[in-house]
mmCIF file with all atom_site columns, C-alpha atoms in Angstrom:
data_model
loop_
_atom_site.group_PDB
_atom_site.id
_atom_site.type_symbol
_atom_site.label_atom_id
_atom_site.label_alt_id
_atom_site.label_comp_id
_atom_site.label_asym_id
_atom_site.label_entity_id
_atom_site.label_seq_id
_atom_site.pdbx_PDB_ins_code
_atom_site.Cartn_x
_atom_site.Cartn_y
_atom_site.Cartn_z
_atom_site.occupancy
_atom_site.B_iso_or_equiv
_atom_site.pdbx_formal_charge
_atom_site.auth_seq_id
_atom_site.auth_comp_id
_atom_site.auth_asym_id
_atom_site.auth_atom_id
_atom_site.pdbx_PDB_model_num
ATOM 1   C CA . ALA A 1 1   ? 0.000   0.000  0.000   1.00 69.00 ? 197 ALA A CA 1
ATOM 2   C CA . GLN A 1 2   ? 1.061   3.529  -0.677  1.00 73.00 ? 198 GLN A CA 1
ATOM 3   C CA . SER A 1 3   ? 1.423   6.026  2.129   1.00 82.00 ? 199 SER A CA 1
ATOM 4   C CA . VAL A 1 4   ? 2.949   9.376  2.857   1.00 90.00 ? 200 VAL A CA 1
ATOM 5   C CA . ALA A 1 5   ? 4.016   10.710 6.235   1.00 92.00 ? 201 ALA A CA 1
ATOM 6   C CA . GLN A 1 6   ? 4.612   14.277 7.251   1.00 95.00 ? 202 GLN A CA 1
ATOM 7   C CA . PRO A 1 7   ? 5.976   13.935 10.769  1.00 94.00 ? 203 PRO A CA 1
ATOM 8   C CA . GLU A 1 8   ? 5.577   17.582 11.723  1.00 95.00 ? 204 GLU A CA 1
ATOM 9   C CA . ASP A 1 9   ? 2.168   19.196 12.080  1.00 93.00 ? 205 ASP A CA 1
ATOM 10  C CA . GLN A 1 10  ? 3.722   22.615 12.540  1.00 96.00 ? 206 GLN A CA 1
ATOM 11  C CA . VAL A 1 11  ? 6.999   24.205 11.503  1.00 97.00 ? 207 VAL A CA 1
ATOM 12  C CA . ASN A 1 12  ? 8.036   27.668 12.625  1.00 98.00 ? 208 ASN A CA 1
ATOM 13  C CA . VAL A 1 13  ? 10.937  29.488 11.064  1.00 98.00 ? 209 VAL A CA 1
ATOM 14  C CA . ALA A 1 14  ? 12.208  33.051 11.177  1.00 98.00 ? 210 ALA A CA 1
ATOM 15  C CA . GLU A 1 15  ? 12.038  35.124 8.045   1.00 98.00 ? 211 GLU A CA 1
ATOM 16  C CA . GLY A 1 16  ? 15.239  34.859 6.055   1.00 97.00 ? 212 GLY A CA 1
ATOM 17  C CA . ASN A 1 17  ? 16.226  31.529 7.553   1.00 98.00 ? 213 ASN A CA 1
ATOM 18  C CA . PRO A 1 18  ? 16.239  28.296 5.578   1.00 98.00 ? 214 PRO A CA 1
ATOM 19  C CA . LEU A 1 19  ? 13.179  26.090 5.923   1.00 97.00 ? 215 LEU A CA 1
ATOM 20  C CA . THR A 1 20  ? 12.603  22.362 5.643   1.00 98.00 ? 216 THR A CA 1
ATOM 21  C CA . VAL A 1 21  ? 9.281   20.551 5.585   1.00 98.00 ? 217 VAL A CA 1
ATOM 22  C CA . LYS A 1 22  ? 9.719   16.815 5.925   1.00 98.00 ? 218 LYS A CA 1
ATOM 23  C CA . CYS A 1 23  ? 8.060   14.024 3.979   1.00 97.00 ? 219 CYS A CA 1
ATOM 24  C CA . THR A 1 24  ? 8.671   10.285 3.878   1.00 96.00 ? 220 THR A CA 1
ATOM 25  C CA . TYR A 1 25  ? 6.903   7.807  1.677   1.00 93.00 ? 221 TYR A CA 1
ATOM 26  C CA . SER A 1 26  ? 6.195   4.125  1.369   1.00 89.00 ? 222 SER A CA 1
ATOM 27  C CA . VAL A 1 27  ? 5.384   2.575  -1.995  1.00 83.00 ? 223 VAL A CA 1
ATOM 28  C CA . SER A 1 28  ? 5.873   -0.788 -3.617  1.00 78.00 ? 224 SER A CA 1
ATOM 29  C CA . GLY A 1 29  ? 7.319   0.560  -6.840  1.00 79.00 ? 225 GLY A CA 1
ATOM 30  C CA . ASN A 1 30  ? 8.874   3.724  -8.213  1.00 79.00 ? 226 ASN A CA 1
ATOM 31  C CA . PRO A 1 31  ? 7.186   6.728  -6.662  1.00 84.00 ? 227 PRO A CA 1
ATOM 32  C CA . TYR A 1 32  ? 6.012   9.893  -8.290  1.00 88.00 ? 228 TYR A CA 1
ATOM 33  C CA . LEU A 1 33  ? 6.250   12.540 -5.583  1.00 91.00 ? 229 LEU A CA 1
ATOM 34  C CA . PHE A 1 34  ? 4.600   15.930 -5.331  1.00 92.00 ? 230 PHE A CA 1
ATOM 35  C CA . TRP A 1 35  ? 4.447   18.967 -3.096  1.00 95.00 ? 231 TRP A CA 1
ATOM 36  C CA . TYR A 1 36  ? 1.406   21.213 -2.958  1.00 93.00 ? 232 TYR A CA 1
ATOM 37  C CA . VAL A 1 37  ? 0.704   24.375 -0.982  1.00 94.00 ? 233 VAL A CA 1
ATOM 38  C CA . GLN A 1 38  ? -2.683  25.475 0.312   1.00 91.00 ? 234 GLN A CA 1
ATOM 39  C CA . TYR A 1 39  ? -3.598  28.962 1.408   1.00 88.00 ? 235 TYR A CA 1
ATOM 40  C CA . PRO A 1 40  ? -6.677  29.557 3.627   1.00 82.00 ? 236 PRO A CA 1
ATOM 41  C CA . ASN A 1 41  ? -9.945  28.631 1.923   1.00 75.00 ? 237 ASN A CA 1
ATOM 42  C CA . ARG A 1 42  ? -8.158  27.819 -1.288  1.00 78.00 ? 238 ARG A CA 1
ATOM 43  C CA . GLY A 1 43  ? -7.495  24.694 -3.294  1.00 80.00 ? 239 GLY A CA 1
ATOM 44  C CA . LEU A 1 44  ? -4.071  23.191 -3.682  1.00 87.00 ? 240 LEU A CA 1
ATOM 45  C CA . GLN A 1 45  ? -1.359  24.824 -5.744  1.00 89.00 ? 241 GLN A CA 1
ATOM 46  C CA . PHE A 1 46  ? 1.303   22.687 -7.343  1.00 88.00 ? 242 PHE A CA 1
ATOM 47  C CA . LEU A 1 47  ? 4.863   23.427 -6.220  1.00 92.00 ? 243 LEU A CA 1
ATOM 48  C CA . LEU A 1 48  ? 7.020   20.701 -7.693  1.00 92.00 ? 244 LEU A CA 1
ATOM 49  C CA . LYS A 1 49  ? 7.258   17.044 -8.579  1.00 90.00 ? 245 LYS A CA 1
ATOM 50  C CA . TYR A 1 50  ? 9.781   14.252 -8.846  1.00 91.00 ? 246 TYR A CA 1
ATOM 51  C CA . ILE A 1 51  ? 9.294   11.741 -11.627 1.00 86.00 ? 247 ILE A CA 1
ATOM 52  C CA . THR A 1 52  ? 12.774  10.613 -12.576 1.00 84.00 ? 248 THR A CA 1
ATOM 53  C CA . GLY A 1 53  ? 16.202  12.082 -13.185 1.00 86.00 ? 249 GLY A CA 1
ATOM 54  C CA . ASP A 1 54  ? 18.014  14.480 -10.871 1.00 90.00 ? 250 ASP A CA 1
ATOM 55  C CA . ASN A 1 55  ? 17.268  13.928 -7.226  1.00 92.00 ? 251 ASN A CA 1
ATOM 56  C CA . LEU A 1 56  ? 17.137  17.673 -6.582  1.00 95.00 ? 252 LEU A CA 1
ATOM 57  C CA . VAL A 1 57  ? 13.980  19.147 -8.018  1.00 95.00 ? 253 VAL A CA 1
ATOM 58  C CA . LYS A 1 58  ? 13.384  22.873 -8.313  1.00 95.00 ? 254 LYS A CA 1
ATOM 59  C CA . GLY A 1 59  ? 9.885   24.252 -8.252  1.00 92.00 ? 255 GLY A CA 1
ATOM 60  C CA . SER A 1 60  ? 7.783   27.358 -7.910  1.00 89.00 ? 256 SER A CA 1
ATOM 61  C CA . TYR A 1 61  ? 8.482   30.318 -5.591  1.00 91.00 ? 257 TYR A CA 1
ATOM 62  C CA . GLY A 1 62  ? 12.082  29.266 -4.925  1.00 95.00 ? 258 GLY A CA 1
ATOM 63  C CA . PHE A 1 63  ? 11.194  25.919 -3.381  1.00 97.00 ? 259 PHE A CA 1
ATOM 64  C CA . GLU A 1 64  ? 13.131  22.755 -4.042  1.00 97.00 ? 260 GLU A CA 1
ATOM 65  C CA . ALA A 1 65  ? 12.959  19.172 -2.836  1.00 97.00 ? 261 ALA A CA 1
ATOM 66  C CA . GLU A 1 66  ? 15.437  16.351 -2.690  1.00 95.00 ? 262 GLU A CA 1
ATOM 67  C CA . PHE A 1 67  ? 14.453  12.805 -3.502  1.00 95.00 ? 263 PHE A CA 1
ATOM 68  C CA . ASN A 1 68  ? 16.368  10.364 -1.317  1.00 95.00 ? 264 ASN A CA 1
ATOM 69  C CA . LYS A 1 69  ? 15.636  6.791  -2.266  1.00 92.00 ? 265 LYS A CA 1
ATOM 70  C CA . SER A 1 70  ? 17.645  5.177  0.529   1.00 93.00 ? 266 SER A CA 1
ATOM 71  C CA . GLN A 1 71  ? 15.810  7.194  3.176   1.00 94.00 ? 267 GLN A CA 1
ATOM 72  C CA . THR A 1 72  ? 12.517  7.179  1.248   1.00 94.00 ? 268 THR A CA 1
ATOM 73  C CA . SER A 1 73  ? 12.246  10.895 1.795   1.00 96.00 ? 269 SER A CA 1
ATOM 74  C CA . PHE A 1 74  ? 11.260  13.927 -0.256  1.00 97.00 ? 270 PHE A CA 1
ATOM 75  C CA . HIS A 1 75  ? 11.821  16.923 1.988   1.00 98.00 ? 271 HIS A CA 1
ATOM 76  C CA . LEU A 1 76  ? 10.785  20.381 0.815   1.00 98.00 ? 272 LEU A CA 1
ATOM 77  C CA . LYS A 1 77  ? 13.332  23.144 1.249   1.00 98.00 ? 273 LYS A CA 1
ATOM 78  C CA . LYS A 1 78  ? 13.837  26.828 0.652   1.00 98.00 ? 274 LYS A CA 1
ATOM 79  C CA . PRO A 1 79  ? 17.073  28.714 1.353   1.00 97.00 ? 275 PRO A CA 1
ATOM 80  C CA . SER A 1 80  ? 15.438  31.869 2.684   1.00 97.00 ? 276 SER A CA 1
ATOM 81  C CA . ALA A 1 81  ? 11.890  31.882 4.040   1.00 97.00 ? 277 ALA A CA 1
ATOM 82  C CA . LEU A 1 82  ? 9.415   34.674 3.382   1.00 97.00 ? 278 LEU A CA 1
ATOM 83  C CA . VAL A 1 83  ? 6.447   35.625 5.539   1.00 96.00 ? 279 VAL A CA 1
ATOM 84  C CA . SER A 1 84  ? 4.272   34.975 2.486   1.00 95.00 ? 280 SER A CA 1
ATOM 85  C CA . ASP A 1 85  ? 5.410   31.336 2.518   1.00 96.00 ? 281 ASP A CA 1
ATOM 86  C CA . SER A 1 86  ? 3.229   30.778 5.587   1.00 96.00 ? 282 SER A CA 1
ATOM 87  C CA . ALA A 1 87  ? 0.664   28.197 4.503   1.00 95.00 ? 283 ALA A CA 1
ATOM 88  C CA . LEU A 1 88  ? -0.273  24.522 4.685   1.00 94.00 ? 284 LEU A CA 1
ATOM 89  C CA . TYR A 1 89  ? 1.988   22.186 2.748   1.00 96.00 ? 285 TYR A CA 1
ATOM 90  C CA . PHE A 1 90  ? 1.056   18.728 1.511   1.00 94.00 ? 286 PHE A CA 1
ATOM 91  C CA . CYS A 1 91  ? 3.301   15.992 0.254   1.00 95.00 ? 287 CYS A CA 1
ATOM 92  C CA . ALA A 1 92  ? 1.695   13.463 -2.072  1.00 92.00 ? 288 ALA A CA 1
ATOM 93  C CA . VAL A 1 93  ? 2.667   10.265 -3.858  1.00 89.00 ? 289 VAL A CA 1
ATOM 94  C CA . ARG A 1 94  ? 1.332   8.381  -6.813  1.00 82.00 ? 290 ARG A CA 1
ATOM 95  C CA . LEU A 1 95  ? 2.487   5.077  -8.189  1.00 67.00 ? 291 LEU A CA 1
ATOM 96  C CA . GLY A 1 96  ? 3.194   5.374  -11.896 1.00 60.00 ? 292 GLY A CA 1
ATOM 97  C CA . THR A 1 97  ? 1.453   7.311  -14.628 1.00 56.00 ? 293 THR A CA 1
ATOM 98  C CA . GLY A 1 98  ? -2.141  7.083  -15.664 1.00 56.00 ? 294 GLY A CA 1
ATOM 99  C CA . ALA A 1 99  ? -5.324  7.976  -13.942 1.00 51.00 ? 295 ALA A CA 1
ATOM 100 C CA . ASN A 1 100 ? -4.321  7.051  -10.448 1.00 66.00 ? 296 ASN A CA 1
ATOM 101 C CA . ASN A 1 101 ? -5.143  8.855  -7.289  1.00 74.00 ? 297 ASN A CA 1
ATOM 102 C CA . LEU A 1 102 ? -2.730  10.935 -5.272  1.00 81.00 ? 298 LEU A CA 1
ATOM 103 C CA . PHE A 1 103 ? -2.162  9.862  -1.681  1.00 84.00 ? 299 PHE A CA 1
ATOM 104 C CA . PHE A 1 104 ? -1.671  12.866 0.570   1.00 88.00 ? 300 PHE A CA 1
ATOM 105 C CA . GLY A 1 105 ? 0.203   13.359 3.775   1.00 91.00 ? 301 GLY A CA 1
ATOM 106 C CA . THR A 1 106 ? -1.541  14.975 6.702   1.00 89.00 ? 302 THR A CA 1
ATOM 107 C CA . GLY A 1 107 ? -0.059  18.361 5.954   1.00 92.00 ? 303 GLY A CA 1
ATOM 108 C CA . THR A 1 108 ? 2.412   20.639 7.690   1.00 95.00 ? 304 THR A CA 1
ATOM 109 C CA . ARG A 1 109 ? 1.537   24.157 8.678   1.00 95.00 ? 305 ARG A CA 1
ATOM 110 C CA . LEU A 1 110 ? 4.461   26.453 8.037   1.00 97.00 ? 306 LEU A CA 1
ATOM 111 C CA . THR A 1 111 ? 4.619   29.741 9.882   1.00 97.00 ? 307 THR A CA 1
ATOM 112 C CA . VAL A 1 112 ? 7.318   32.219 8.955   1.00 97.00 ? 308 VAL A CA 1
ATOM 113 C CA . ILE A 1 113 ? 7.897   34.693 11.743  1.00 97.00 ? 309 ILE A CA 1
ATOM 114 C CA . PRO A 1 114 ? 8.810   38.238 10.732  1.00 96.00 ? 310 PRO A CA 1
ATOM 115 C CA . GLY B 2 1   ? -0.128  24.977 -15.869 1.00 63.00 ? 243 GLY B CA 1
ATOM 116 C CA . ALA B 2 2   ? -3.623  23.841 -16.596 1.00 76.00 ? 244 ALA B CA 1
ATOM 117 C CA . VAL B 2 3   ? -6.555  25.557 -14.914 1.00 85.00 ? 245 VAL B CA 1
ATOM 118 C CA . VAL B 2 4   ? -9.350  23.908 -12.990 1.00 91.00 ? 246 VAL B CA 1
ATOM 119 C CA . SER B 2 5   ? -12.249 26.099 -11.983 1.00 92.00 ? 247 SER B CA 1
ATOM 120 C CA . GLN B 2 6   ? -14.561 25.138 -9.151  1.00 94.00 ? 248 GLN B CA 1
ATOM 121 C CA . HIS B 2 7   ? -17.872 26.870 -8.521  1.00 95.00 ? 249 HIS B CA 1
ATOM 122 C CA . PRO B 2 8   ? -19.173 28.132 -6.192  1.00 96.00 ? 250 PRO B CA 1
ATOM 123 C CA . SER B 2 9   ? -16.293 29.012 -3.904  1.00 93.00 ? 251 SER B CA 1
ATOM 124 C CA . TRP B 2 10  ? -18.639 29.056 -0.946  1.00 94.00 ? 252 TRP B CA 1
ATOM 125 C CA . VAL B 2 11  ? -22.279 28.210 -0.329  1.00 97.00 ? 253 VAL B CA 1
ATOM 126 C CA . ILE B 2 12  ? -24.647 28.257 2.620   1.00 97.00 ? 254 ILE B CA 1
ATOM 127 C CA . CYS B 2 13  ? -27.724 26.094 2.474   1.00 96.00 ? 255 CYS B CA 1
ATOM 128 C CA . LYS B 2 14  ? -30.510 24.922 4.738   1.00 97.00 ? 256 LYS B CA 1
ATOM 129 C CA . SER B 2 15  ? -30.698 21.395 6.093   1.00 97.00 ? 257 SER B CA 1
ATOM 130 C CA . GLY B 2 16  ? -32.569 19.090 3.771   1.00 97.00 ? 258 GLY B CA 1
ATOM 131 C CA . THR B 2 17  ? -31.759 20.946 0.588   1.00 97.00 ? 259 THR B CA 1
ATOM 132 C CA . SER B 2 18  ? -29.373 19.869 -2.155  1.00 97.00 ? 260 SER B CA 1
ATOM 133 C CA . VAL B 2 19  ? -26.277 21.682 -3.345  1.00 97.00 ? 261 VAL B CA 1
ATOM 134 C CA . LYS B 2 20  ? -24.435 21.248 -6.638  1.00 97.00 ? 262 LYS B CA 1
ATOM 135 C CA . ILE B 2 21  ? -20.721 21.974 -6.991  1.00 97.00 ? 263 ILE B CA 1
ATOM 136 C CA . GLU B 2 22  ? -19.151 22.238 -10.427 1.00 97.00 ? 264 GLU B CA 1
ATOM 137 C CA . CYS B 2 23  ? -15.606 21.423 -11.427 1.00 96.00 ? 265 CYS B CA 1
ATOM 138 C CA . ARG B 2 24  ? -14.414 22.492 -14.860 1.00 94.00 ? 266 ARG B CA 1
ATOM 139 C CA . SER B 2 25  ? -11.135 21.974 -16.669 1.00 91.00 ? 267 SER B CA 1
ATOM 140 C CA . LEU B 2 26  ? -10.751 25.192 -18.610 1.00 91.00 ? 268 LEU B CA 1
ATOM 141 C CA . ASP B 2 27  ? -7.942  24.512 -21.049 1.00 86.00 ? 269 ASP B CA 1
ATOM 142 C CA . PHE B 2 28  ? -7.647  20.758 -21.219 1.00 86.00 ? 270 PHE B CA 1
ATOM 143 C CA . GLN B 2 29  ? -9.796  17.682 -21.380 1.00 87.00 ? 271 GLN B CA 1
ATOM 144 C CA . ALA B 2 30  ? -10.045 15.637 -18.226 1.00 86.00 ? 272 ALA B CA 1
ATOM 145 C CA . THR B 2 31  ? -11.187 12.056 -18.539 1.00 82.00 ? 273 THR B CA 1
ATOM 146 C CA . THR B 2 32  ? -10.738 11.632 -14.812 1.00 86.00 ? 274 THR B CA 1
ATOM 147 C CA . MET B 2 33  ? -11.580 13.962 -11.979 1.00 91.00 ? 275 MET B CA 1
ATOM 148 C CA . PHE B 2 34  ? -11.354 13.395 -8.247  1.00 92.00 ? 276 PHE B CA 1
ATOM 149 C CA . TRP B 2 35  ? -13.481 14.795 -5.458  1.00 95.00 ? 277 TRP B CA 1
ATOM 150 C CA . TYR B 2 36  ? -11.954 15.352 -2.037  1.00 93.00 ? 278 TYR B CA 1
ATOM 151 C CA . ARG B 2 37  ? -13.276 16.463 1.284   1.00 94.00 ? 279 ARG B CA 1
ATOM 152 C CA . GLN B 2 38  ? -11.145 18.312 3.766   1.00 89.00 ? 280 GLN B CA 1
ATOM 153 C CA . PHE B 2 39  ? -11.988 18.724 7.423   1.00 82.00 ? 281 PHE B CA 1
ATOM 154 C CA . PRO B 2 40  ? -10.447 21.558 9.437   1.00 77.00 ? 282 PRO B CA 1
ATOM 155 C CA . LYS B 2 41  ? -6.755  21.068 10.061  1.00 72.00 ? 283 LYS B CA 1
ATOM 156 C CA . GLN B 2 42  ? -6.809  17.715 8.288   1.00 76.00 ? 284 GLN B CA 1
ATOM 157 C CA . SER B 2 43  ? -5.612  16.319 5.019   1.00 82.00 ? 285 SER B CA 1
ATOM 158 C CA . LEU B 2 44  ? -7.632  15.695 1.904   1.00 86.00 ? 286 LEU B CA 1
ATOM 159 C CA . MET B 2 45  ? -9.833  12.639 1.967   1.00 88.00 ? 287 MET B CA 1
ATOM 160 C CA . LEU B 2 46  ? -10.670 11.133 -1.401  1.00 90.00 ? 288 LEU B CA 1
ATOM 161 C CA . MET B 2 47  ? -14.408 10.731 -1.793  1.00 94.00 ? 289 MET B CA 1
ATOM 162 C CA . ALA B 2 48  ? -14.720 9.437  -5.326  1.00 93.00 ? 290 ALA B CA 1
ATOM 163 C CA . THR B 2 49  ? -13.127 9.142  -8.725  1.00 90.00 ? 291 THR B CA 1
ATOM 164 C CA . SER B 2 50  ? -15.181 10.525 -11.552 1.00 88.00 ? 292 SER B CA 1
ATOM 165 C CA . ASN B 2 51  ? -14.729 9.097  -15.050 1.00 85.00 ? 293 ASN B CA 1
ATOM 166 C CA . GLU B 2 52  ? -16.222 10.769 -18.093 1.00 84.00 ? 294 GLU B CA 1
ATOM 167 C CA . GLY B 2 53  ? -19.128 8.819  -19.459 1.00 83.00 ? 295 GLY B CA 1
ATOM 168 C CA . SER B 2 54  ? -19.264 6.221  -16.732 1.00 85.00 ? 296 SER B CA 1
ATOM 169 C CA . LYS B 2 55  ? -20.274 5.836  -13.121 1.00 89.00 ? 297 LYS B CA 1
ATOM 170 C CA . ALA B 2 56  ? -18.094 7.285  -10.418 1.00 92.00 ? 298 ALA B CA 1
ATOM 171 C CA . THR B 2 57  ? -16.072 5.043  -8.143  1.00 92.00 ? 299 THR B CA 1
ATOM 172 C CA . TYR B 2 58  ? -16.686 5.835  -4.495  1.00 94.00 ? 300 TYR B CA 1
ATOM 173 C CA . GLU B 2 59  ? -14.298 5.274  -1.640  1.00 91.00 ? 301 GLU B CA 1
ATOM 174 C CA . GLN B 2 60  ? -15.307 3.070  1.236   1.00 91.00 ? 302 GLN B CA 1
ATOM 175 C CA . GLY B 2 61  ? -17.613 4.820  3.647   1.00 93.00 ? 303 GLY B CA 1
ATOM 176 C CA . VAL B 2 62  ? -18.810 7.476  1.184   1.00 95.00 ? 304 VAL B CA 1
ATOM 177 C CA . GLU B 2 63  ? -22.544 7.325  0.499   1.00 94.00 ? 305 GLU B CA 1
ATOM 178 C CA . LYS B 2 64  ? -23.074 7.326  -3.249  1.00 93.00 ? 306 LYS B CA 1
ATOM 179 C CA . ASP B 2 65  ? -26.723 8.245  -2.890  1.00 95.00 ? 307 ASP B CA 1
ATOM 180 C CA . LYS B 2 66  ? -25.851 11.269 -0.818  1.00 96.00 ? 308 LYS B CA 1
ATOM 181 C CA . PHE B 2 67  ? -22.931 12.504 -2.873  1.00 97.00 ? 309 PHE B CA 1
ATOM 182 C CA . LEU B 2 68  ? -24.033 12.270 -6.493  1.00 96.00 ? 310 LEU B CA 1
ATOM 183 C CA . ILE B 2 69  ? -21.305 12.657 -9.057  1.00 95.00 ? 311 ILE B CA 1
ATOM 184 C CA . ASN B 2 70  ? -21.869 13.279 -12.745 1.00 92.00 ? 312 ASN B CA 1
ATOM 185 C CA . HIS B 2 71  ? -19.103 13.554 -15.331 1.00 90.00 ? 313 HIS B CA 1
ATOM 186 C CA . ALA B 2 72  ? -21.053 14.110 -18.504 1.00 83.00 ? 314 ALA B CA 1
ATOM 187 C CA . SER B 2 73  ? -18.334 15.818 -20.536 1.00 89.00 ? 315 SER B CA 1
ATOM 188 C CA . LEU B 2 74  ? -14.567 15.915 -20.749 1.00 89.00 ? 316 LEU B CA 1
ATOM 189 C CA . THR B 2 75  ? -14.470 19.321 -19.074 1.00 92.00 ? 317 THR B CA 1
ATOM 190 C CA . LEU B 2 76  ? -17.143 19.149 -16.411 1.00 94.00 ? 318 LEU B CA 1
ATOM 191 C CA . SER B 2 77  ? -17.813 17.063 -13.326 1.00 94.00 ? 319 SER B CA 1
ATOM 192 C CA . THR B 2 78  ? -20.434 17.902 -10.737 1.00 96.00 ? 320 THR B CA 1
ATOM 193 C CA . LEU B 2 79  ? -20.861 16.864 -7.137  1.00 97.00 ? 321 LEU B CA 1
ATOM 194 C CA . THR B 2 80  ? -24.354 17.160 -5.673  1.00 97.00 ? 322 THR B CA 1
ATOM 195 C CA . VAL B 2 81  ? -24.773 16.910 -1.939  1.00 97.00 ? 323 VAL B CA 1
ATOM 196 C CA . THR B 2 82  ? -28.340 15.702 -1.498  1.00 97.00 ? 324 THR B CA 1
ATOM 197 C CA . SER B 2 83  ? -30.464 16.319 1.575   1.00 96.00 ? 325 SER B CA 1
ATOM 198 C CA . ALA B 2 84  ? -27.620 18.171 3.199   1.00 97.00 ? 326 ALA B CA 1
ATOM 199 C CA . HIS B 2 85  ? -27.116 18.087 6.967   1.00 96.00 ? 327 HIS B CA 1
ATOM 200 C CA . PRO B 2 86  ? -24.851 20.174 9.182   1.00 96.00 ? 328 PRO B CA 1
ATOM 201 C CA . GLU B 2 87  ? -22.337 17.316 9.368   1.00 95.00 ? 329 GLU B CA 1
ATOM 202 C CA . ASP B 2 88  ? -21.870 17.680 5.605   1.00 96.00 ? 330 ASP B CA 1
ATOM 203 C CA . SER B 2 89  ? -20.382 21.106 6.184   1.00 95.00 ? 331 SER B CA 1
ATOM 204 C CA . SER B 2 90  ? -16.840 20.938 4.916   1.00 94.00 ? 332 SER B CA 1
ATOM 205 C CA . PHE B 2 91  ? -14.383 22.102 2.304   1.00 93.00 ? 333 PHE B CA 1
ATOM 206 C CA . TYR B 2 92  ? -14.758 20.198 -0.955  1.00 95.00 ? 334 TYR B CA 1
ATOM 207 C CA . ILE B 2 93  ? -11.971 20.174 -3.536  1.00 93.00 ? 335 ILE B CA 1
ATOM 208 C CA . CYS B 2 94  ? -11.897 18.703 -7.010  1.00 94.00 ? 336 CYS B CA 1
ATOM 209 C CA . SER B 2 95  ? -8.922  17.832 -9.131  1.00 91.00 ? 337 SER B CA 1
ATOM 210 C CA . ALA B 2 96  ? -8.603  16.928 -12.778 1.00 89.00 ? 338 ALA B CA 1
ATOM 211 C CA . LEU B 2 97  ? -5.973  14.887 -14.519 1.00 82.00 ? 339 LEU B CA 1
ATOM 212 C CA . ASP B 2 98  ? -4.287  16.324 -17.574 1.00 74.00 ? 340 ASP B CA 1
ATOM 213 C CA . GLY B 2 99  ? -2.912  13.505 -19.656 1.00 62.00 ? 341 GLY B CA 1
ATOM 214 C CA . GLY B 2 100 ? -1.343  15.720 -22.275 1.00 58.00 ? 342 GLY B CA 1
ATOM 215 C CA . GLY B 2 101 ? 2.392   15.349 -22.891 1.00 51.00 ? 343 GLY B CA 1
ATOM 216 C CA . GLY B 2 102 ? 2.525   11.742 -21.788 1.00 52.00 ? 344 GLY B CA 1
ATOM 217 C CA . PHE B 2 103 ? 2.344   12.270 -18.046 1.00 56.00 ? 345 PHE B CA 1
ATOM 218 C CA . THR B 2 104 ? -0.819  12.539 -16.103 1.00 63.00 ? 346 THR B CA 1
ATOM 219 C CA . GLU B 2 105 ? -0.686  15.446 -13.701 1.00 72.00 ? 347 GLU B CA 1
ATOM 220 C CA . ALA B 2 106 ? -3.339  16.558 -11.259 1.00 81.00 ? 348 ALA B CA 1
ATOM 221 C CA . PHE B 2 107 ? -4.573  20.136 -11.066 1.00 87.00 ? 349 PHE B CA 1
ATOM 222 C CA . PHE B 2 108 ? -6.847  21.345 -8.316  1.00 90.00 ? 350 PHE B CA 1
ATOM 223 C CA . GLY B 2 109 ? -9.818  23.623 -8.141  1.00 92.00 ? 351 GLY B CA 1
ATOM 224 C CA . GLN B 2 110 ? -9.920  26.407 -5.589  1.00 90.00 ? 352 GLN B CA 1
ATOM 225 C CA . GLY B 2 111 ? -12.323 24.517 -3.368  1.00 92.00 ? 353 GLY B CA 1
ATOM 226 C CA . THR B 2 112 ? -15.881 25.048 -2.171  1.00 94.00 ? 354 THR B CA 1
ATOM 227 C CA . ARG B 2 113 ? -16.731 25.761 1.430   1.00 93.00 ? 355 ARG B CA 1
ATOM 228 C CA . LEU B 2 114 ? -20.146 24.295 2.173   1.00 96.00 ? 356 LEU B CA 1
ATOM 229 C CA . THR B 2 115 ? -21.984 25.357 5.302   1.00 96.00 ? 357 THR B CA 1
ATOM 230 C CA . VAL B 2 116 ? -25.271 23.659 6.122   1.00 97.00 ? 358 VAL B CA 1
ATOM 231 C CA . VAL B 2 117 ? -27.424 25.483 8.643   1.00 96.00 ? 359 VAL B CA 1
#
């Protein structure tokens, strides 16, 4: 069975500092991994994805994520946090291409402190 | 990226009435759409998978007679909450799969906040 874990419900970071939002996954095959961001009363916005190739993936708004197969992790990172980055972040996994559902983590609320 | 439009963004209805939520893919054709429900401070829970031209596939525990899904065209899926009750109040989000370019990617609507009074 596929699953995604986001071990931290809440992450606080000072503005200008680097941020990391953690995600680990469990799948039986090669994973397709995604990060989405959700602002209050809004749907999900796509940030980045890992399909294949370079383990370091760069996405929207200066975010990046590193796929680590040995640790089954896909942590989201940003070198310098902005107050506007404060939002709810979801990691998701899907097995393969095609019309398959995304499995979401429980979400991590990021608060960037001015 | 592709755009998915969800309407309305919020709705308040009386108990016992029905509410229809629309999910449209604006610039691509979506053979598959998903409907999610999100409770406060929780993750997205998949309710059903909507396939164009066929019956939706519901997840375990989701009442198909209460949450009616219709996917009559490649750009439109609707979710109707029938005989709504206060416990149906929630945030509903749809997503559509864009199969163009060889990889199927999911794009999300902006969500609908339903409040049943």
